[in-house]
Amino acid sequence: MALFVNGCFWHGHDCQRGARIPKNNVEYWTKKIERNRARDKETLISLQKLGWRVHVVWECELKDHERLQADIQALMEE
Ligand SMILES: [Zn+2]
């Protein structure tokens, strides 16, 4: 299994932190994050084609340790 731990801002997570774009150079940041998202998607598809199970843990999910542990435990048992 490939487990990614993604920063919400850099990888454009669909959460409050991920939706934040710096006030300066909005176009630059929007394009940059879009490119990161597209690259992440390609990476995920490539790994899946090679037979990897892929799971993304988001930065914002790291705060709740109990839930994170339960989620990873469940993934390992699949
Ligand atoms: Zn997030």
mmCIF file of C-alpha atoms and ligand atoms in Angstrom:
data_model
loop_
_atom_site.group_PDB
_atom_site.id
_atom_site.type_symbol
_atom_site.label_atom_id
_atom_site.label_comp_id
_atom_site.label_asym_id
_atom_site.label_seq_id
_atom_site.Cartn_x
_atom_site.Cartn_y
_atom_site.Cartn_z
ATOM 1 C CA MET A 1 0.000 0.000 0.000
ATOM 2 C CA ALA A 2 1.178 3.517 -0.799
ATOM 3 C CA LEU A 3 0.185 6.002 1.866
ATOM 4 C CA PHE A 4 0.514 9.682 1.087
ATOM 5 C CA VAL A 5 0.370 12.404 3.703
ATOM 6 C CA ASN A 6 -0.649 15.542 1.833
ATOM 7 C CA GLY A 7 -0.533 19.124 3.016
ATOM 8 C CA CYS A 8 -3.995 20.646 2.567
ATOM 9 C CA PHE A 9 -2.764 23.877 0.998
ATOM 10 C CA TRP A 10 -0.153 22.453 -1.372
ATOM 11 C CA HIS A 11 -2.305 19.615 -2.590
ATOM 12 C CA GLY A 12 -5.554 21.567 -2.765
ATOM 13 C CA HIS A 13 -7.645 19.653 -0.283
ATOM 14 C CA ASP A 14 -11.374 20.278 -0.256
ATOM 15 C CA CYS A 15 -11.331 21.714 3.271
ATOM 16 C CA GLN A 16 -11.090 25.106 4.938
ATOM 17 C CA ARG A 17 -7.311 25.114 5.010
ATOM 18 C CA GLY A 18 -7.071 23.831 1.443
ATOM 19 C CA ALA A 19 -9.438 26.489 0.123
ATOM 20 C CA ARG A 20 -7.209 29.289 1.396
ATOM 21 C CA ILE A 21 -5.298 31.084 -1.360
ATOM 22 C CA PRO A 22 -2.748 33.803 -0.552
ATOM 23 C CA LYS A 23 -4.047 37.285 -1.292
ATOM 24 C CA ASN A 24 -1.100 38.159 -3.512
ATOM 25 C CA ASN A 25 -0.513 36.456 -6.874
ATOM 26 C CA VAL A 26 -3.874 34.674 -6.787
ATOM 27 C CA GLU A 27 -3.528 33.470 -10.379
ATOM 28 C CA TYR A 28 -0.057 32.059 -9.740
ATOM 29 C CA TRP A 29 -1.187 30.136 -6.668
ATOM 30 C CA THR A 30 -4.405 28.922 -8.221
ATOM 31 C CA LYS A 31 -2.506 27.506 -11.205
ATOM 32 C CA LYS A 32 0.214 26.025 -9.035
ATOM 33 C CA ILE A 33 -2.239 24.205 -6.786
ATOM 34 C CA GLU A 34 -4.225 23.025 -9.827
ATOM 35 C CA ARG A 35 -1.019 21.563 -11.311
ATOM 36 C CA ASN A 36 -0.239 19.834 -8.022
ATOM 37 C CA ARG A 37 -3.729 18.345 -7.949
ATOM 38 C CA ALA A 38 -3.428 17.124 -11.540
ATOM 39 C CA ARG A 39 -0.013 15.588 -10.801
ATOM 40 C CA ASP A 40 -1.364 13.887 -7.674
ATOM 41 C CA LYS A 41 -4.173 12.377 -9.718
ATOM 42 C CA GLU A 42 -1.741 11.080 -12.354
ATOM 43 C CA THR A 43 0.513 9.606 -9.674
ATOM 44 C CA LEU A 44 -2.438 7.899 -8.027
ATOM 45 C CA ILE A 45 -3.655 6.387 -11.305
ATOM 46 C CA SER A 46 -0.139 5.225 -12.261
ATOM 47 C CA LEU A 47 0.382 3.531 -8.914
ATOM 48 C CA GLN A 48 -3.030 1.875 -9.059
ATOM 49 C CA LYS A 49 -2.235 0.550 -12.543
ATOM 50 C CA LEU A 50 0.931 -0.990 -11.097
ATOM 51 C CA GLY A 51 -1.180 -2.759 -8.514
ATOM 52 C CA TRP A 52 -0.628 -0.494 -5.518
ATOM 53 C CA ARG A 53 -3.405 0.345 -3.129
ATOM 54 C CA VAL A 54 -3.214 4.069 -2.653
ATOM 55 C CA HIS A 55 -4.537 6.072 0.242
ATOM 56 C CA VAL A 56 -4.196 9.770 1.022
ATOM 57 C CA VAL A 57 -4.153 11.079 4.551
ATOM 58 C CA TRP A 58 -4.729 14.815 4.671
ATOM 59 C CA GLU A 59 -2.926 17.195 6.974
ATOM 60 C CA CYS A 60 -6.239 18.237 8.553
ATOM 61 C CA GLU A 61 -6.926 14.579 9.432
ATOM 62 C CA LEU A 62 -3.721 14.278 11.455
ATOM 63 C CA LYS A 63 -5.166 16.130 14.458
ATOM 64 C CA ASP A 64 -7.588 13.387 15.441
ATOM 65 C CA HIS A 65 -5.126 10.653 16.405
ATOM 66 C CA GLU A 66 -7.720 8.094 17.438
ATOM 67 C CA ARG A 67 -9.630 8.355 14.212
ATOM 68 C CA LEU A 68 -6.451 8.324 12.149
ATOM 69 C CA GLN A 69 -5.253 5.195 13.907
ATOM 70 C CA ALA A 70 -8.631 3.524 13.369
ATOM 71 C CA ASP A 71 -8.646 4.476 9.670
ATOM 72 C CA ILE A 72 -5.149 3.130 9.083
ATOM 73 C CA GLN A 73 -5.945 -0.010 11.039
ATOM 74 C CA ALA A 74 -9.008 -0.561 8.845
ATOM 75 C CA LEU A 75 -6.938 -0.020 5.693
ATOM 76 C CA MET A 76 -4.372 -2.576 6.809
ATOM 77 C CA GLU A 77 -7.095 -5.135 7.412
ATOM 78 C CA GLU A 78 -8.755 -4.691 3.997
HETATM 79 ZN ZN ZN B 1 -7.637 19.328 4.614
#
